[in-house]
Amino acid sequence: MSEICYRNEFKHEISQKNKVILTSRLRKVLKHDENSVGNSYSIRSLYFDTIYDDAYWDKEDGRSYREKFRIRYYNNDASFIRLEKKVKDGAVGYKQSACITKEIADQLIKKKYDCLADASHPLLQEFYAKSKSQCMEPKVIITYEREAFAYGPGNTRITLDFDMHASTQVSSFFHDGRIGIREPGIDCVLEVKFDNYLPGWIQSLVQTEETNSTSHSKYVIGRHLNQI
């Protein structure tokens, strides 16, 4: 498993007008990240939680330490799928991942976790143990578009996420096209992520009229849209 690297992450909900302004500004000075096809790309994630919805309630109750598991793929390409664990610990967090096959993903969707019983990757071993001890279940699919920019110093990454849909029809994870209910009232979520420091000119670059930060959680919003 890769070494844990804690990162800072700040989120802002912004309007369509400011999304247009920001993307125009960012495209002039920063490169898109490696997942980009054209200007943006699609992301589809399936989140897992316990039968008691511990990850959901940890977020709703404002617990300092939170973790959640998901499987994810990009641009409708099921040849590259990752199981990820995302951890939030106070003001910082980290993410770990392991590649899995579509066949394994299909088994996880069906809650047939024994397919990971002999896995060698530590993250897959952890997920298998927790799926058994905590009765993990697939809960909600989140699909959205992302335009992402990267800058080496500070390991800085700027993303703009939009057109989010959520569905509890977990068997539809590999279906093409948008599925589920569209997130209402939010045009775009700006996220700024970095390791130890954020270059000052990047901080100035992403300033908008909407300066209020948000704890926007795609998982929690997806559960709300589908009435938990």
mmCIF file of C-alpha atoms in Angstrom:
data_model
loop_
_atom_site.group_PDB
_atom_site.id
_atom_site.type_symbol
_atom_site.label_atom_id
_atom_site.label_comp_id
_atom_site.label_asym_id
_atom_site.label_seq_id
_atom_site.Cartn_x
_atom_site.Cartn_y
_atom_site.Cartn_z
ATOM 1 C CA MET A 1 0.000 0.000 0.000
ATOM 2 C CA SER A 2 1.259 3.468 -0.812
ATOM 3 C CA GLU A 3 2.538 5.682 2.004
ATOM 4 C CA ILE A 4 -0.132 7.783 3.682
ATOM 5 C CA CYS A 5 0.084 11.428 2.660
ATOM 6 C CA TYR A 6 -2.189 13.842 4.482
ATOM 7 C CA ARG A 7 -3.581 16.621 2.308
ATOM 8 C CA ASN A 8 -5.540 19.801 2.833
ATOM 9 C CA GLU A 9 -8.859 20.147 1.030
ATOM 10 C CA PHE A 10 -11.122 23.183 0.742
ATOM 11 C CA LYS A 11 -14.492 23.228 -0.997
ATOM 12 C CA HIS A 12 -16.682 26.071 -2.263
ATOM 13 C CA GLU A 13 -20.098 25.889 -3.892
ATOM 14 C CA ILE A 14 -20.059 28.307 -6.815
ATOM 15 C CA SER A 15 -22.523 29.557 -9.401
ATOM 16 C CA GLN A 16 -22.509 28.729 -13.106
ATOM 17 C CA LYS A 17 -21.313 32.276 -13.810
ATOM 18 C CA ASN A 18 -18.280 31.877 -11.573
ATOM 19 C CA LYS A 19 -17.616 28.386 -12.928
ATOM 20 C CA VAL A 20 -17.312 29.882 -16.427
ATOM 21 C CA ILE A 21 -15.035 32.658 -15.159
ATOM 22 C CA LEU A 22 -12.805 30.256 -13.230
ATOM 23 C CA THR A 23 -12.437 27.656 -15.955
ATOM 24 C CA SER A 24 -11.492 30.341 -18.467
ATOM 25 C CA ARG A 25 -8.916 31.714 -16.045
ATOM 26 C CA LEU A 26 -7.459 28.337 -15.067
ATOM 27 C CA ARG A 27 -7.158 27.013 -18.621
ATOM 28 C CA LYS A 28 -4.831 29.889 -19.475
ATOM 29 C CA VAL A 29 -2.200 29.081 -16.849
ATOM 30 C CA LEU A 30 -2.574 25.470 -15.663
ATOM 31 C CA LYS A 31 -2.567 22.041 -17.297
ATOM 32 C CA HIS A 32 -5.448 19.621 -17.043
ATOM 33 C CA ASP A 33 -4.776 16.500 -15.005
ATOM 34 C CA GLU A 34 -3.978 13.110 -16.513
ATOM 35 C CA ASN A 35 -7.584 11.842 -16.519
ATOM 36 C CA SER A 36 -8.898 14.615 -18.736
ATOM 37 C CA VAL A 37 -10.418 13.847 -22.110
ATOM 38 C CA GLY A 38 -10.804 17.254 -23.694
ATOM 39 C CA ASN A 39 -11.578 19.683 -20.901
ATOM 40 C CA SER A 40 -13.447 17.402 -18.530
ATOM 41 C CA TYR A 41 -14.166 13.781 -17.722
ATOM 42 C CA SER A 42 -16.878 11.750 -16.012
ATOM 43 C CA ILE A 43 -16.535 9.982 -12.676
ATOM 44 C CA ARG A 44 -18.774 7.257 -11.315
ATOM 45 C CA SER A 45 -18.433 6.025 -7.736
ATOM 46 C CA LEU A 46 -20.332 3.460 -5.700
ATOM 47 C CA TYR A 47 -20.154 4.123 -1.961
ATOM 48 C CA PHE A 48 -20.303 1.425 0.705
ATOM 49 C CA ASP A 49 -21.466 1.823 4.282
ATOM 50 C CA THR A 50 -22.411 -0.369 7.230
ATOM 51 C CA ILE A 51 -25.958 -1.578 7.805
ATOM 52 C CA TYR A 52 -26.152 1.159 10.455
ATOM 53 C CA ASP A 53 -24.911 3.863 8.034
ATOM 54 C CA ASP A 54 -21.901 4.682 10.203
ATOM 55 C CA ALA A 55 -20.097 6.697 7.502
ATOM 56 C CA TYR A 56 -23.253 8.691 6.832
ATOM 57 C CA TRP A 57 -23.857 9.499 10.505
ATOM 58 C CA ASP A 58 -20.186 10.234 11.199
ATOM 59 C CA LYS A 59 -20.467 13.018 8.619
ATOM 60 C CA GLU A 60 -23.874 14.249 9.750
ATOM 61 C CA ASP A 61 -22.775 14.293 13.404
ATOM 62 C CA GLY A 62 -19.569 16.178 12.569
ATOM 63 C CA ARG A 63 -17.112 13.586 13.850
ATOM 64 C CA SER A 64 -13.491 14.618 13.418
ATOM 65 C CA TYR A 65 -12.310 11.218 12.122
ATOM 66 C CA ARG A 66 -14.306 9.714 9.263
ATOM 67 C CA GLU A 67 -13.660 7.085 6.627
ATOM 68 C CA LYS A 68 -15.591 5.669 3.712
ATOM 69 C CA PHE A 69 -15.027 3.113 0.974
ATOM 70 C CA ARG A 70 -15.995 3.331 -2.672
ATOM 71 C CA ILE A 71 -15.287 1.781 -6.055
ATOM 72 C CA ARG A 72 -14.715 4.180 -8.930
ATOM 73 C CA TYR A 73 -14.074 4.357 -12.659
ATOM 74 C CA TYR A 74 -13.737 7.127 -15.233
ATOM 75 C CA ASN A 75 -15.216 8.025 -18.623
ATOM 76 C CA ASN A 76 -17.381 4.882 -18.742
ATOM 77 C CA ASP A 77 -14.187 2.814 -19.048
ATOM 78 C CA ALA A 78 -14.615 -0.277 -16.867
ATOM 79 C CA SER A 79 -11.146 -1.573 -17.745
ATOM 80 C CA PHE A 80 -9.673 0.589 -14.954
ATOM 81 C CA ILE A 81 -11.509 0.398 -11.625
ATOM 82 C CA ARG A 82 -10.218 1.253 -8.183
ATOM 83 C CA LEU A 83 -11.395 0.488 -4.693
ATOM 84 C CA GLU A 84 -10.652 3.535 -2.569
ATOM 85 C CA LYS A 85 -10.656 4.403 1.102
ATOM 86 C CA LYS A 86 -11.034 8.100 1.846
ATOM 87 C CA VAL A 87 -10.188 9.321 5.339
ATOM 88 C CA LYS A 88 -10.884 12.707 6.890
ATOM 89 C CA ASP A 89 -9.066 13.501 10.124
ATOM 90 C CA GLY A 90 -9.848 16.973 11.365
ATOM 91 C CA ALA A 91 -8.743 19.576 8.811
ATOM 92 C CA VAL A 92 -6.728 17.137 6.689
ATOM 93 C CA GLY A 93 -7.269 13.798 5.018
ATOM 94 C CA TYR A 94 -5.845 11.157 2.746
ATOM 95 C CA LYS A 95 -6.897 8.578 0.180
ATOM 96 C CA GLN A 96 -5.669 5.036 -0.500
ATOM 97 C CA SER A 97 -6.550 2.919 -3.509
ATOM 98 C CA ALA A 98 -6.145 -0.499 -5.091
ATOM 99 C CA CYS A 99 -7.010 -1.617 -8.610
ATOM 100 C CA ILE A 100 -9.679 -4.279 -9.021
ATOM 101 C CA THR A 101 -11.218 -6.027 -12.020
ATOM 102 C CA LYS A 102 -14.768 -5.572 -13.269
ATOM 103 C CA GLU A 103 -15.453 -9.158 -12.212
ATOM 104 C CA ILE A 104 -14.470 -8.367 -8.631
ATOM 105 C CA ALA A 105 -16.458 -5.107 -8.711
ATOM 106 C CA ASP A 106 -19.529 -7.052 -9.833
ATOM 107 C CA GLN A 107 -19.085 -9.396 -6.883
ATOM 108 C CA LEU A 108 -18.772 -6.500 -4.425
ATOM 109 C CA ILE A 109 -21.945 -4.930 -5.806
ATOM 110 C CA LYS A 110 -23.705 -8.219 -5.052
ATOM 111 C CA LYS A 111 -22.179 -8.276 -1.526
ATOM 112 C CA LYS A 112 -20.194 -11.395 -2.366
ATOM 113 C CA TYR A 113 -17.120 -10.203 -0.500
ATOM 114 C CA ASP A 114 -15.409 -13.587 -0.344
ATOM 115 C CA CYS A 115 -13.881 -12.768 -3.723
ATOM 116 C CA LEU A 116 -11.376 -10.749 -1.666
ATOM 117 C CA ALA A 117 -10.655 -13.455 0.892
ATOM 118 C CA ASP A 118 -7.249 -14.220 -0.629
ATOM 119 C CA ALA A 119 -6.394 -10.685 -1.777
ATOM 120 C CA SER A 120 -2.768 -9.668 -1.270
ATOM 121 C CA HIS A 121 -3.210 -5.884 -1.319
ATOM 122 C CA PRO A 122 -3.516 -4.471 2.244
ATOM 123 C CA LEU A 123 -6.419 -2.179 1.323
ATOM 124 C CA LEU A 124 -8.397 -5.062 -0.186
ATOM 125 C CA GLN A 125 -7.666 -7.108 2.928
ATOM 126 C CA GLU A 126 -8.927 -4.252 5.105
ATOM 127 C CA PHE A 127 -12.093 -3.824 3.060
ATOM 128 C CA TYR A 128 -12.757 -7.568 3.198
ATOM 129 C CA ALA A 129 -12.320 -7.655 6.981
ATOM 130 C CA LYS A 130 -14.592 -4.656 7.505
ATOM 131 C CA SER A 131 -17.192 -5.921 5.042
ATOM 132 C CA LYS A 132 -17.490 -9.016 7.223
ATOM 133 C CA SER A 133 -17.192 -7.462 10.680
ATOM 134 C CA GLN A 134 -19.296 -4.357 9.971
ATOM 135 C CA CYS A 135 -21.779 -5.794 7.451
ATOM 136 C CA MET A 136 -20.875 -3.415 4.620
ATOM 137 C CA GLU A 137 -23.392 -2.765 1.857
ATOM 138 C CA PRO A 138 -23.304 -0.808 -1.417
ATOM 139 C CA LYS A 139 -25.460 2.258 -0.815
ATOM 140 C CA VAL A 140 -25.472 4.877 -3.568
ATOM 141 C CA ILE A 141 -23.996 5.606 -7.009
ATOM 142 C CA ILE A 142 -22.668 9.116 -7.577
ATOM 143 C CA THR A 143 -21.964 10.258 -11.152
ATOM 144 C CA TYR A 144 -20.630 13.682 -12.121
ATOM 145 C CA GLU A 145 -18.417 15.655 -14.471
ATOM 146 C CA ARG A 146 -15.071 17.075 -13.407
ATOM 147 C CA GLU A 147 -12.656 19.579 -14.867
ATOM 148 C CA ALA A 148 -9.342 19.241 -13.059
ATOM 149 C CA PHE A 149 -6.065 21.152 -13.075
ATOM 150 C CA ALA A 150 -2.713 20.189 -11.561
ATOM 151 C CA TYR A 151 0.319 22.183 -10.431
ATOM 152 C CA GLY A 152 3.496 20.510 -9.159
ATOM 153 C CA PRO A 153 4.572 22.763 -6.260
ATOM 154 C CA GLY A 154 2.569 21.852 -3.169
ATOM 155 C CA ASN A 155 1.136 18.920 -5.145
ATOM 156 C CA THR A 156 -1.723 21.290 -5.868
ATOM 157 C CA ARG A 157 -4.917 20.165 -7.555
ATOM 158 C CA ILE A 158 -7.950 22.256 -8.452
ATOM 159 C CA THR A 159 -11.189 20.568 -9.483
ATOM 160 C CA LEU A 160 -14.591 21.813 -10.573
ATOM 161 C CA ASP A 161 -17.323 19.196 -10.174
ATOM 162 C CA PHE A 162 -20.746 19.612 -11.773
ATOM 163 C CA ASP A 163 -23.840 17.822 -13.086
ATOM 164 C CA MET A 164 -23.959 15.387 -10.172
ATOM 165 C CA HIS A 165 -26.535 12.575 -10.177
ATOM 166 C CA ALA A 166 -27.247 10.003 -7.474
ATOM 167 C CA SER A 167 -28.956 6.619 -7.572
ATOM 168 C CA THR A 168 -29.541 3.800 -5.105
ATOM 169 C CA GLN A 169 -29.997 1.323 -7.953
ATOM 170 C CA VAL A 170 -26.554 -0.125 -7.299
ATOM 171 C CA SER A 171 -26.904 -2.829 -9.956
ATOM 172 C CA SER A 172 -26.774 0.017 -12.534
ATOM 173 C CA PHE A 173 -23.171 0.900 -11.673
ATOM 174 C CA PHE A 174 -21.849 -0.122 -15.097
ATOM 175 C CA HIS A 175 -24.768 1.197 -17.142
ATOM 176 C CA ASP A 176 -23.936 3.902 -19.663
ATOM 177 C CA GLY A 177 -25.190 7.455 -19.358
ATOM 178 C CA ARG A 178 -26.560 9.485 -16.468
ATOM 179 C CA ILE A 179 -28.588 7.612 -13.877
ATOM 180 C CA GLY A 180 -30.503 8.777 -10.836
ATOM 181 C CA ILE A 181 -31.571 12.150 -9.479
ATOM 182 C CA ARG A 182 -29.714 15.346 -10.297
ATOM 183 C CA GLU A 183 -28.385 17.391 -7.390
ATOM 184 C CA PRO A 184 -30.615 20.505 -7.229
ATOM 185 C CA GLY A 185 -29.566 24.045 -6.439
ATOM 186 C CA ILE A 186 -25.801 23.606 -6.808
ATOM 187 C CA ASP A 187 -24.163 24.476 -10.127
ATOM 188 C CA CYS A 188 -20.579 23.536 -9.291
ATOM 189 C CA VAL A 189 -18.283 22.602 -6.408
ATOM 190 C CA LEU A 190 -14.769 24.011 -6.482
ATOM 191 C CA GLU A 191 -12.179 21.944 -4.586
ATOM 192 C CA VAL A 192 -8.620 23.025 -3.862
ATOM 193 C CA LYS A 193 -6.282 20.284 -2.592
ATOM 194 C CA PHE A 194 -2.644 20.532 -1.607
ATOM 195 C CA ASP A 195 -0.033 18.936 0.662
ATOM 196 C CA ASN A 196 1.869 21.312 2.945
ATOM 197 C CA TYR A 197 1.327 24.678 1.300
ATOM 198 C CA LEU A 198 -0.792 26.398 -1.331
ATOM 199 C CA PRO A 199 1.166 28.736 -3.633
ATOM 200 C CA GLY A 200 -0.020 32.291 -3.125
ATOM 201 C CA TRP A 201 -0.690 32.965 -6.785
ATOM 202 C CA ILE A 202 -2.879 29.830 -6.959
ATOM 203 C CA GLN A 203 -4.845 31.062 -3.971
ATOM 204 C CA SER A 204 -5.412 34.383 -5.728
ATOM 205 C CA LEU A 205 -6.295 32.617 -8.976
ATOM 206 C CA VAL A 206 -9.213 30.677 -7.498
ATOM 207 C CA GLN A 207 -10.818 33.574 -5.645
ATOM 208 C CA THR A 208 -14.460 34.187 -6.569
ATOM 209 C CA GLU A 209 -17.312 36.304 -5.286
ATOM 210 C CA GLU A 210 -18.510 33.206 -3.430
ATOM 211 C CA THR A 211 -15.950 32.802 -0.691
ATOM 212 C CA ASN A 212 -17.875 30.696 1.820
ATOM 213 C CA SER A 213 -16.396 27.245 2.278
ATOM 214 C CA THR A 214 -18.633 24.180 2.432
ATOM 215 C CA SER A 215 -18.418 20.649 3.761
ATOM 216 C CA HIS A 216 -20.214 19.420 0.624
ATOM 217 C CA SER A 217 -20.291 15.602 0.727
ATOM 218 C CA LYS A 218 -21.368 13.866 -2.460
ATOM 219 C CA TYR A 219 -22.104 10.699 -0.516
ATOM 220 C CA VAL A 220 -24.365 12.373 2.044
ATOM 221 C CA ILE A 221 -26.137 14.492 -0.577
ATOM 222 C CA GLY A 222 -26.671 11.384 -2.704
ATOM 223 C CA ARG A 223 -28.287 9.642 0.252
ATOM 224 C CA HIS A 224 -30.500 12.668 0.905
ATOM 225 C CA LEU A 225 -31.610 12.821 -2.711
ATOM 226 C CA ASN A 226 -32.701 9.211 -2.436
ATOM 227 C CA GLN A 227 -34.199 9.721 1.050
ATOM 228 C CA ILE A 228 -31.449 7.684 2.718
#
